[in-house]
Amino acid sequence: MQDLLAPTSLPDRASPHIVKGACPHDCPDTCALRITVDQGRVIKIQGAADHPSTHGALCTKVSRYAERTYHEERLLQPLKRVSRKDEAPRFEPVSWAEALADISARLKTIAARDPQAILPYSYAGTMGLLQGEGMSARFFNKLGASQLDRTICASAGAAALTATYGHKVGMHLPFFAESRLILIWGSNSIASNLHFWTYANKAKREGAKLICIDPRKTETADKCHQHIALLPGTDGALALGLMHELIAHDWLDHDYIARHVDGWEELKARALNWSPEAVAEVCGITADEVRGLARDYAQTSPAAIRLNYGMQRVRGGGNAVRLVALLPCLTGAWRSRAGGLLLSSSGWFAPFKNMAALERPELLAGRQPRLINMSTIGDDLLREASPEFGPKIEALIVYNSNPVAVAPESPKVVKGFKREDLFTVVLEHFMTDTADLADYVLPATTQLEHLDVHTSYGHTDVLINEPAIAPIGEAKPNTQIFRELAAAMGFEDECFRESDEQLARQAFSAEIDFEALRAQGWQSLPLKEAPFAEGRFPTPNGRAQAAGADFVANYESRRSSPELAARYPLAMISPPARNFLNSSFVNVKSLRDIEGEPLVELHAEDAAARGLQDGAMVRVFNDRGSYLCRARISPRARPGVVNGLGVWWRKLGAGGSNVNEVTHQRLTDMGRAPSFYDCLVEVKAA
């Protein structure tokens, strides 16, 4: 192991020297990095001081990224399974040549029957355009494999923004510093959007009011002037209640609505049914909280909303995002650059990205493979072939994801991955829960070892990530692994021989100058400061679309499913633990030591009703499964709601389980996304 961990030299460079990088993780901040390298080894990682939104600061997780790259458990050789999948995992090292020959032979055999029996499974383990879906998309398009509907995080909100505004667009991050009121809605910004919090905190110091809307009393809520702890899945009802008050008091910008909103009369009629008292009953808050929030929002200018993705992980998540997103249209908040809303800025990059050049859809040659939703992988791996479903899934290639830990209803996911007739290849840095069930594990490079280019969903800058060190051991970039798989499969198209730099130069239109990007490390998009001051939304007619938006109740709640709630009376949300990012960083010991152990937070009333003491081991369960964790009696939980902090690797949790034992695979109203936070459970002493 020590030999493999020894750094491999890059071409001679002065030591120490600084390399420009970008954080690859699924976070809106997409920080610009400055990586100090000495004698071929990374010795320091800092935020770029000259990048406007990073401004020199990094979160605890990424500031320790070198610890992850040099981790003693890092995968540095290809591994082949030598145990059955129902046994403790055992692997033996093999050469790349042997691994690629066997993998390609297995894939060729399956593809000869039906290439749709092969499925890629990936998400945002890296957000880079190259190491994400660059060369890999070419490979699967050429193969004709099933396509993956990548829904597991944000697609409900994405579909909602697209239906309302035409794309995933919003206000620009720096101008939150000028807002006089900021609603932080469904976001623990201190933990998951640190650089937005910097701007919000500046606004707060200059007199702005900050209001947090979240079922959990987060670290962000601690720092806001007010916390409104609504029940999970009721955000749409609250938005309609705010609209009711805007209408009742004539706190509307009639001119903006008339010029720039379609479907207003339908929405108005719907909102008038949602009095503060009706909202209070559904949301589990007071009518005065509804009235006060509406008054603050209407009478403070500029007013801004920072919406995040937690609130759309329920059955009605798409409609909830639509309703919240329409609020700035009703008050004309979009007229100011410091007013409006931000959920995602990723749509701003669409005109500048050349995804077709990267992914080469023409390699499909007219075929239209089926689409498999990644959020229902538990069910889909257990399906037999049928005319409706198509061929049984026989092979799975996993990269940039850890589905055994992160996908909903994990008992079914585990059962599917344990199929002896399922051929699974995993590209990874570590032996995750998913890698433990692979037939082959291929060592991938980390962000410090490869080239990539990045967009963002929290700001509007393109970034480049230069390789700071050579790949450690036998690790290879995802791009190179898929190049070599393509060669082993006999794919002779010239596009499979293109280098990472060639890919990077193809990624953007001419407005993004690659040499300038490489020189500075980042480049801002040319955008208006107040993008919708005069409407002109990227919808077909340039107007925001309000028709059809409505409150949709949870699958599982006391109101919508009272019989189920009689058995499982606690609503559970599963927000990320502060020191992890989804399932990334869980194996970094310094971060795991800070986090401690898997926890479920309960309000004192709920704990007392069950005779539970703080620190007790408990079982959180429903009809789908159960998991063990430590109980924390905490003011962060509101009565009737428990917070199952995730996402721990199953094998690092008590009893080999995690919070996804109890989540379900039913999908959201828009975007076909999972409903992780739409979940009823009971908690008992273990």
Coordinates of N, CA, C and O in Angstrom, one line a residue, residues 63-195:
S63 N -11.9 21.7 2.8 CA -10.6 22.1 3.3 C -9.7 20.9 3.7 O -8.5 21.0 3.8
R64 N -10.4 19.8 3.9 CA -9.6 18.5 4.3 C -9.6 17.5 3.1 O -9.5 16.3 3.3
Y65 N -9.8 18.1 1.9 CA -9.9 17.2 0.7 C -8.6 16.3 0.5 O -8.7 15.2 0.1
A66 N -7.5 16.9 0.9 CA -6.2 16.1 0.7 C -6.2 14.9 1.6 O -5.7 13.8 1.2
E67 N -6.9 15.0 2.7 CA -7.0 13.8 3.6 C -7.8 12.7 2.9 O -7.5 11.5 3.1
R68 N -8.7 13.1 2.1 CA -9.5 12.1 1.4 C -8.7 11.5 0.3 O -8.7 10.3 0.0
T69 N -7.9 12.3 -0.4 CA -7.1 11.8 -1.5 C -6.0 10.8 -1.0 O -5.7 9.8 -1.7
Y70 N -5.4 11.2 0.1 CA -4.3 10.3 0.6 C -4.8 9.4 1.7 O -3.9 8.8 2.4
H71 N -6.0 9.1 1.7 CA -6.6 8.2 2.8 C -6.0 6.8 2.7 O -5.8 6.3 1.6
E72 N -5.7 6.2 3.8 CA -5.1 4.9 3.8 C -5.9 3.8 3.2 O -5.4 2.8 2.8
E73 N -7.2 4.1 3.1 CA -8.1 3.0 2.5 C -8.4 3.3 1.1 O -9.3 2.7 0.5
R74 N -7.7 4.3 0.5 CA -8.0 4.6 -0.9 C -7.8 3.4 -1.8 O -6.8 2.6 -1.7
L75 N -8.7 3.2 -2.8 CA -8.6 2.2 -3.8 C -7.5 2.6 -4.8 O -7.6 3.6 -5.4
L76 N -6.5 1.7 -5.0 CA -5.4 2.0 -5.9 C -5.1 0.9 -6.9 O -4.2 1.1 -7.7
Q77 N -5.9 -0.2 -6.9 CA -5.7 -1.2 -7.9 C -7.1 -1.7 -8.3 O -8.0 -1.7 -7.4
P78 N -7.3 -2.3 -9.5 CA -8.5 -2.9 -9.8 C -8.7 -4.2 -8.9 O -7.7 -4.9 -8.6
L79 N -9.9 -4.4 -8.5 CA -10.3 -5.5 -7.7 C -11.3 -6.4 -8.3 O -12.3 -5.9 -8.9
K80 N -11.2 -7.7 -8.1 CA -12.2 -8.7 -8.6 C -12.8 -9.5 -7.5 O -12.1 -9.9 -6.6
R81 N -14.1 -9.6 -7.5 CA -14.8 -10.3 -6.4 C -14.4 -11.8 -6.4 O -14.4 -12.4 -7.5
V82 N -14.2 -12.4 -5.2 CA -13.9 -13.8 -5.1 C -14.8 -14.5 -4.1 O -14.7 -15.6 -3.8
S83 N -15.8 -13.7 -3.6 CA -16.8 -14.3 -2.7 C -18.2 -14.2 -3.3 O -18.4 -13.4 -4.2
R84 N -19.1 -15.0 -2.7 CA -20.5 -14.8 -3.1 C -21.0 -13.5 -2.6 O -20.5 -12.9 -1.6
K85 N -22.1 -13.0 -3.2 CA -22.6 -11.7 -2.7 C -23.4 -11.8 -1.4 O -23.7 -10.7 -0.8
D86 N -23.7 -12.9 -1.0 CA -24.4 -13.1 0.3 C -23.4 -13.4 1.4 O -23.7 -13.6 2.6
E87 N -22.1 -13.3 1.1 CA -21.0 -13.5 2.1 C -20.4 -12.1 2.4 O -20.6 -11.2 1.7
A88 N -19.5 -12.1 3.4 CA -18.7 -10.9 3.6 C -17.8 -10.7 2.4 O -17.3 -11.7 1.8
P89 N -17.7 -9.5 1.9 CA -17.0 -9.3 0.6 C -15.5 -9.6 0.7 O -14.8 -9.2 1.6
R90 N -15.1 -10.3 -0.3 CA -13.7 -10.6 -0.5 C -13.3 -10.3 -1.9 O -14.0 -10.8 -2.8
F91 N -12.2 -9.6 -2.1 CA -11.7 -9.2 -3.5 C -10.2 -9.6 -3.6 O -9.5 -9.6 -2.6
E92 N -9.8 -9.7 -4.8 CA -8.4 -9.9 -5.1 C -7.9 -8.9 -6.1 O -8.7 -8.6 -7.0
P93 N -6.7 -8.4 -6.0 CA -6.2 -7.5 -7.0 C -6.0 -8.1 -8.4 O -5.6 -9.3 -8.4
V94 N -6.3 -7.4 -9.4 CA -6.1 -7.9 -10.8 C -5.5 -6.7 -11.6 O -5.5 -5.6 -11.2
S95 N -4.9 -7.1 -12.7 CA -4.4 -6.0 -13.6 C -5.5 -5.3 -14.3 O -6.6 -5.8 -14.5
W96 N -5.2 -4.1 -14.8 CA -6.2 -3.4 -15.6 C -6.5 -4.2 -16.9 O -7.7 -4.3 -17.3
A97 N -5.5 -4.8 -17.5 CA -5.7 -5.6 -18.7 C -6.7 -6.7 -18.4 O -7.6 -7.0 -19.2
E98 N -6.5 -7.4 -17.3 CA -7.4 -8.6 -17.0 C -8.8 -8.0 -16.7 O -9.8 -8.6 -17.2
A99 N -8.9 -7.0 -15.9 CA -10.2 -6.4 -15.6 C -11.0 -6.0 -16.8 O -12.2 -6.3 -17.0
L100 N -10.3 -5.2 -17.7 CA -11.0 -4.7 -18.9 C -11.4 -5.8 -19.8 O -12.5 -5.8 -20.5
A101 N -10.5 -6.8 -20.0 CA -10.9 -7.9 -20.9 C -12.1 -8.7 -20.4 O -13.0 -9.0 -21.2
D102 N -12.2 -9.0 -19.1 CA -13.3 -9.7 -18.5 C -14.6 -8.9 -18.6 O -15.6 -9.4 -19.0
I103 N -14.5 -7.6 -18.2 CA -15.7 -6.7 -18.2 C -16.2 -6.6 -19.6 O -17.4 -6.7 -19.8
S104 N -15.4 -6.3 -20.6 CA -15.8 -6.2 -21.9 C -16.4 -7.4 -22.5 O -17.4 -7.4 -23.2
A105 N -15.8 -8.6 -22.1 CA -16.4 -9.8 -22.6 C -17.8 -10.1 -22.0 O -18.7 -10.5 -22.8
R106 N -18.0 -9.8 -20.8 CA -19.3 -9.9 -20.1 C -20.3 -9.0 -20.8 O -21.5 -9.3 -21.0
L107 N -19.9 -7.7 -21.0 CA -20.8 -6.7 -21.6 C -21.2 -7.1 -23.0 O -22.3 -6.9 -23.4
K108 N -20.2 -7.6 -23.8 CA -20.5 -8.0 -25.1 C -21.5 -9.1 -25.2 O -22.4 -9.1 -26.0
T109 N -21.4 -10.1 -24.3 CA -22.3 -11.2 -24.3 C -23.8 -10.7 -24.0 O -24.7 -11.1 -24.6
I110 N -23.9 -9.8 -23.0 CA -25.2 -9.3 -22.6 C -25.7 -8.4 -23.8 O -26.9 -8.5 -24.2
A111 N -24.9 -7.5 -24.3 CA -25.3 -6.6 -25.4 C -25.8 -7.4 -26.6 O -26.6 -6.9 -27.4
A112 N -25.2 -8.6 -26.9 CA -25.6 -9.3 -28.0 C -27.1 -9.8 -27.9 O -27.7 -9.9 -28.9
R113 N -27.5 -10.0 -26.7 CA -29.0 -10.3 -26.5 C -29.8 -9.0 -26.5 O -30.8 -9.0 -27.2
D114 N -29.4 -8.0 -25.7 CA -30.1 -6.7 -25.7 C -29.3 -5.7 -24.9 O -29.2 -5.9 -23.7
P115 N -28.7 -4.7 -25.5 CA -27.9 -3.8 -24.8 C -28.6 -3.0 -23.7 O -28.0 -2.5 -22.8
Q116 N -30.0 -3.0 -23.8 CA -30.7 -2.3 -22.8 C -30.8 -3.1 -21.5 O -31.2 -2.5 -20.4
A117 N -30.2 -4.3 -21.5 CA -30.1 -5.0 -20.2 C -28.9 -4.5 -19.4 O -28.6 -4.9 -18.3
I118 N -28.1 -3.5 -20.0 CA -27.0 -2.9 -19.3 C -27.4 -1.5 -18.9 O -28.0 -0.8 -19.7
L119 N -27.2 -1.1 -17.7 CA -27.6 0.2 -17.1 C -26.5 0.9 -16.5 O -25.8 0.4 -15.6
P120 N -26.2 2.2 -16.9 CA -25.3 3.0 -16.1 C -26.0 3.6 -14.9 O -27.3 3.8 -14.9
Y121 N -25.3 3.8 -13.8 CA -25.9 4.4 -12.6 C -24.9 5.4 -12.1 O -23.8 5.1 -11.6
S122 N -25.2 6.7 -12.2 CA -24.3 7.7 -11.8 C -25.1 9.0 -11.3 O -26.2 9.2 -11.8
Y123 N -24.4 9.8 -10.5 CA -25.1 11.1 -10.2 C -24.0 12.1 -10.0 O -23.2 12.3 -10.9
A124 N -23.9 12.7 -8.9 CA -23.1 13.9 -8.7 C -21.9 13.7 -7.7 O -21.6 14.6 -7.0
G125 N -21.4 12.5 -7.8 CA -20.1 12.3 -7.0 C -19.1 13.3 -7.5 O -18.2 13.7 -6.7
T126 N -19.1 13.7 -8.7 CA -18.4 14.9 -9.2 C -19.4 15.6 -10.1 O -20.2 15.0 -10.8
M127 N -19.4 16.9 -10.0 CA -20.2 17.8 -10.9 C -19.5 18.2 -12.2 O -20.0 19.0 -12.9
G128 N -18.3 17.7 -12.4 CA -17.5 18.1 -13.5 C -18.2 17.6 -14.8 O -18.7 16.5 -14.9
L129 N -18.0 18.4 -15.9 CA -18.6 18.0 -17.2 C -17.8 16.9 -17.9 O -18.4 16.1 -18.6
L130 N -16.5 16.7 -17.5 CA -15.7 15.7 -18.2 C -15.9 14.4 -17.4 O -16.2 13.3 -17.9
Q131 N -15.6 14.4 -16.1 CA -15.5 13.2 -15.3 C -16.9 12.8 -14.9 O -17.1 11.7 -14.3
G132 N -17.9 13.6 -15.1 CA -19.3 13.3 -14.9 C -19.9 12.5 -16.1 O -19.7 11.3 -16.2
E133 N -20.5 13.2 -17.0 CA -21.1 12.5 -18.2 C -20.5 12.9 -19.5 O -21.2 13.1 -20.5
G134 N -19.2 13.0 -19.5 CA -18.5 13.3 -20.8 C -18.3 12.0 -21.6 O -19.1 11.5 -22.4
M135 N -17.1 11.4 -21.4 CA -16.8 10.2 -22.1 C -17.7 9.0 -21.8 O -18.0 8.2 -22.6
S136 N -18.2 9.0 -20.6 CA -19.1 7.9 -20.2 C -20.4 7.9 -21.0 O -20.9 6.9 -21.5
A137 N -21.0 9.1 -21.3 CA -22.2 9.2 -22.1 C -21.9 8.7 -23.6 O -22.7 8.0 -24.2
R138 N -20.7 9.0 -24.1 CA -20.4 8.5 -25.4 C -20.4 6.9 -25.4 O -20.9 6.3 -26.3
F139 N -19.8 6.4 -24.3 CA -19.7 4.9 -24.2 C -21.1 4.3 -24.2 O -21.3 3.4 -25.0
F140 N -21.9 4.8 -23.4 CA -23.3 4.2 -23.3 C -24.1 4.4 -24.5 O -25.0 3.6 -24.8
N141 N -24.0 5.6 -25.1 CA -24.7 5.9 -26.4 C -24.3 4.9 -27.5 O -25.1 4.3 -28.2
K142 N -23.0 4.7 -27.6 CA -22.5 3.7 -28.6 C -23.0 2.3 -28.3 O -23.4 1.6 -29.2
L143 N -23.0 2.0 -27.0 CA -23.4 0.6 -26.6 C -24.9 0.4 -26.9 O -25.4 -0.7 -27.2
G144 N -25.7 1.5 -26.7 CA -27.2 1.4 -26.8 C -27.8 0.9 -25.5 O -28.9 0.3 -25.5
A145 N -27.1 1.2 -24.4 CA -27.5 0.7 -23.1 C -28.8 1.5 -22.7 O -29.1 2.6 -23.2
S146 N -29.5 1.0 -21.7 CA -30.6 1.7 -21.1 C -30.1 3.1 -20.6 O -28.9 3.2 -20.2
Q147 N -30.9 4.1 -20.7 CA -30.5 5.4 -20.2 C -31.0 5.6 -18.8 O -32.1 5.0 -18.4
L148 N -30.3 6.4 -18.0 CA -30.7 6.7 -16.6 C -31.4 8.0 -16.4 O -30.8 9.0 -16.9
D149 N -32.5 8.0 -15.8 CA -33.2 9.2 -15.4 C -32.6 9.7 -14.1 O -32.9 9.1 -13.1
R150 N -31.8 10.7 -14.2 CA -31.0 11.2 -13.0 C -31.9 12.1 -12.1 O -31.8 13.3 -12.3
T151 N -32.6 11.6 -11.2 CA -33.7 12.3 -10.5 C -33.5 12.4 -9.0 O -34.3 13.1 -8.3
I152 N -32.4 11.8 -8.5 CA -32.4 11.5 -7.0 C -32.3 12.8 -6.1 O -32.7 12.7 -5.0
C153 N -31.9 13.9 -6.7 CA -31.7 15.1 -5.8 C -32.7 16.2 -6.1 O -33.3 16.7 -5.2
A154 N -32.7 16.7 -7.4 CA -33.2 18.0 -7.7 C -34.3 18.1 -8.8 O -34.7 19.2 -9.1
S155 N -34.7 16.9 -9.3 CA -35.5 17.0 -10.6 C -36.9 17.6 -10.3 O -37.5 18.1 -11.2
A156 N -37.5 17.4 -9.1 CA -38.8 18.0 -8.9 C -38.7 19.5 -8.9 O -39.5 20.2 -9.6
G157 N -37.7 20.1 -8.3 CA -37.5 21.5 -8.3 C -37.2 22.0 -9.7 O -37.6 23.1 -10.1
A158 N -36.3 21.3 -10.4 CA -35.9 21.6 -11.7 C -37.1 21.7 -12.6 O -37.3 22.7 -13.4
A159 N -38.0 20.7 -12.6 CA -39.2 20.7 -13.4 C -40.1 21.8 -13.0 O -40.8 22.4 -13.9
A160 N -40.2 22.1 -11.8 CA -41.1 23.2 -11.3 C -40.6 24.6 -11.8 O -41.4 25.4 -12.3
L161 N -39.3 24.8 -11.7 CA -38.7 26.1 -12.2 C -38.9 26.2 -13.7 O -39.2 27.3 -14.2
T162 N -38.7 25.1 -14.4 CA -38.9 25.1 -15.8 C -40.3 25.4 -16.2 O -40.6 26.2 -17.2
A163 N -41.2 24.8 -15.5 CA -42.7 25.1 -15.8 C -43.1 26.5 -15.5 O -43.9 27.1 -16.2
T164 N -42.4 27.1 -14.5 CA -42.8 28.5 -14.1 C -42.1 29.5 -14.8 O -42.6 30.5 -15.3
Y165 N -40.7 29.4 -14.9 CA -39.9 30.4 -15.5 C -39.2 30.0 -16.8 O -38.5 30.9 -17.4
G166 N -39.4 28.8 -17.2 CA -38.8 28.4 -18.5 C -37.4 27.7 -18.4 O -37.0 27.0 -19.3
H167 N -36.8 27.9 -17.2 CA -35.5 27.2 -17.0 C -35.1 27.3 -15.5 O -35.8 28.0 -14.8
K168 N -34.0 26.7 -15.1 CA -33.5 26.8 -13.8 C -32.7 28.1 -13.6 O -31.5 28.1 -13.7
V169 N -33.4 29.2 -13.4 CA -32.8 30.5 -13.3 C -33.3 31.2 -12.1 O -34.3 30.9 -11.5
G170 N -32.5 32.3 -11.7 CA -32.9 33.1 -10.6 C -32.0 34.3 -10.4 O -31.3 34.6 -11.3
M171 N -32.1 34.9 -9.2 CA -31.3 36.1 -9.0 C -29.9 35.7 -8.7 O -29.5 34.5 -8.6
H172 N -29.0 36.6 -8.7 CA -27.5 36.4 -8.7 C -27.1 36.5 -7.2 O -27.5 37.4 -6.5
L173 N -26.2 35.6 -6.9 CA -25.8 35.4 -5.5 C -25.3 36.7 -4.8 O -25.7 36.9 -3.7
P174 N -24.4 37.5 -5.3 CA -23.9 38.6 -4.6 C -24.9 39.6 -4.1 O -24.7 40.3 -3.1
F175 N -26.0 39.7 -4.8 CA -27.0 40.8 -4.5 C -27.9 40.4 -3.3 O -28.6 41.3 -2.9
F176 N -27.8 39.2 -2.8 CA -28.4 39.0 -1.5 C -27.9 39.9 -0.4 O -28.6 40.2 0.5
A177 N -26.7 40.3 -0.6 CA -26.1 41.2 0.4 C -26.8 42.6 0.5 O -26.7 43.3 1.5
E178 N -27.6 42.9 -0.6 CA -28.3 44.2 -0.6 C -29.8 44.0 -0.2 O -30.5 45.0 -0.2
S179 N -30.2 42.8 0.0 CA -31.6 42.6 0.4 C -31.9 43.1 1.7 O -31.1 43.1 2.6
R180 N -33.2 43.5 1.9 CA -33.6 44.0 3.3 C -34.4 42.9 4.0 O -34.6 43.0 5.2
L181 N -34.9 41.9 3.3 CA -35.5 40.7 3.9 C -35.1 39.5 3.1 O -35.1 39.5 1.8
I182 N -34.7 38.5 3.8 CA -34.3 37.2 3.1 C -35.0 36.1 3.8 O -34.9 35.8 5.0
L183 N -35.9 35.4 3.0 CA -36.5 34.1 3.4 C -35.6 33.0 3.1 O -35.4 32.7 1.9
I184 N -35.0 32.3 4.0 CA -34.2 31.1 3.8 C -35.1 29.9 4.0 O -35.4 29.5 5.1
W185 N -35.5 29.4 2.8 CA -36.7 28.5 2.8 C -36.1 27.1 2.5 O -35.7 26.8 1.4
G186 N -36.2 26.2 3.4 CA -35.8 24.8 3.2 C -34.3 24.7 3.0 O -33.8 23.8 2.2
S187 N -33.5 25.5 3.6 CA -32.0 25.5 3.4 C -31.3 25.7 4.8 O -31.6 26.6 5.5
N188 N -30.4 24.8 5.1 CA -29.5 24.9 6.2 C -28.2 25.5 5.6 O -27.2 24.8 5.4
S189 N -28.3 26.8 5.3 CA -27.2 27.4 4.5 C -25.8 27.4 5.2 O -24.8 27.3 4.5
I190 N -25.8 27.5 6.5 CA -24.5 27.5 7.1 C -23.8 26.2 6.9 O -22.6 26.1 6.7
A191 N -24.5 25.1 6.7 CA -23.9 23.8 6.5 C -23.8 23.4 5.0 O -22.9 22.7 4.6
S192 N -24.8 23.9 4.2 CA -24.8 23.4 2.8 C -24.7 24.5 1.8 O -24.8 24.2 0.6
N193 N -24.6 25.7 2.1 CA -24.5 26.8 1.2 C -23.7 28.0 1.8 O -24.2 29.1 1.9
L194 N -22.5 27.7 2.3 CA -21.8 28.6 3.2 C -21.6 30.0 2.6 O -21.7 31.0 3.2
H195 N -21.3 30.0 1.2 CA -21.0 31.3 0.7 C -22.2 32.2 0.4 O -22.1 33.4 0.4

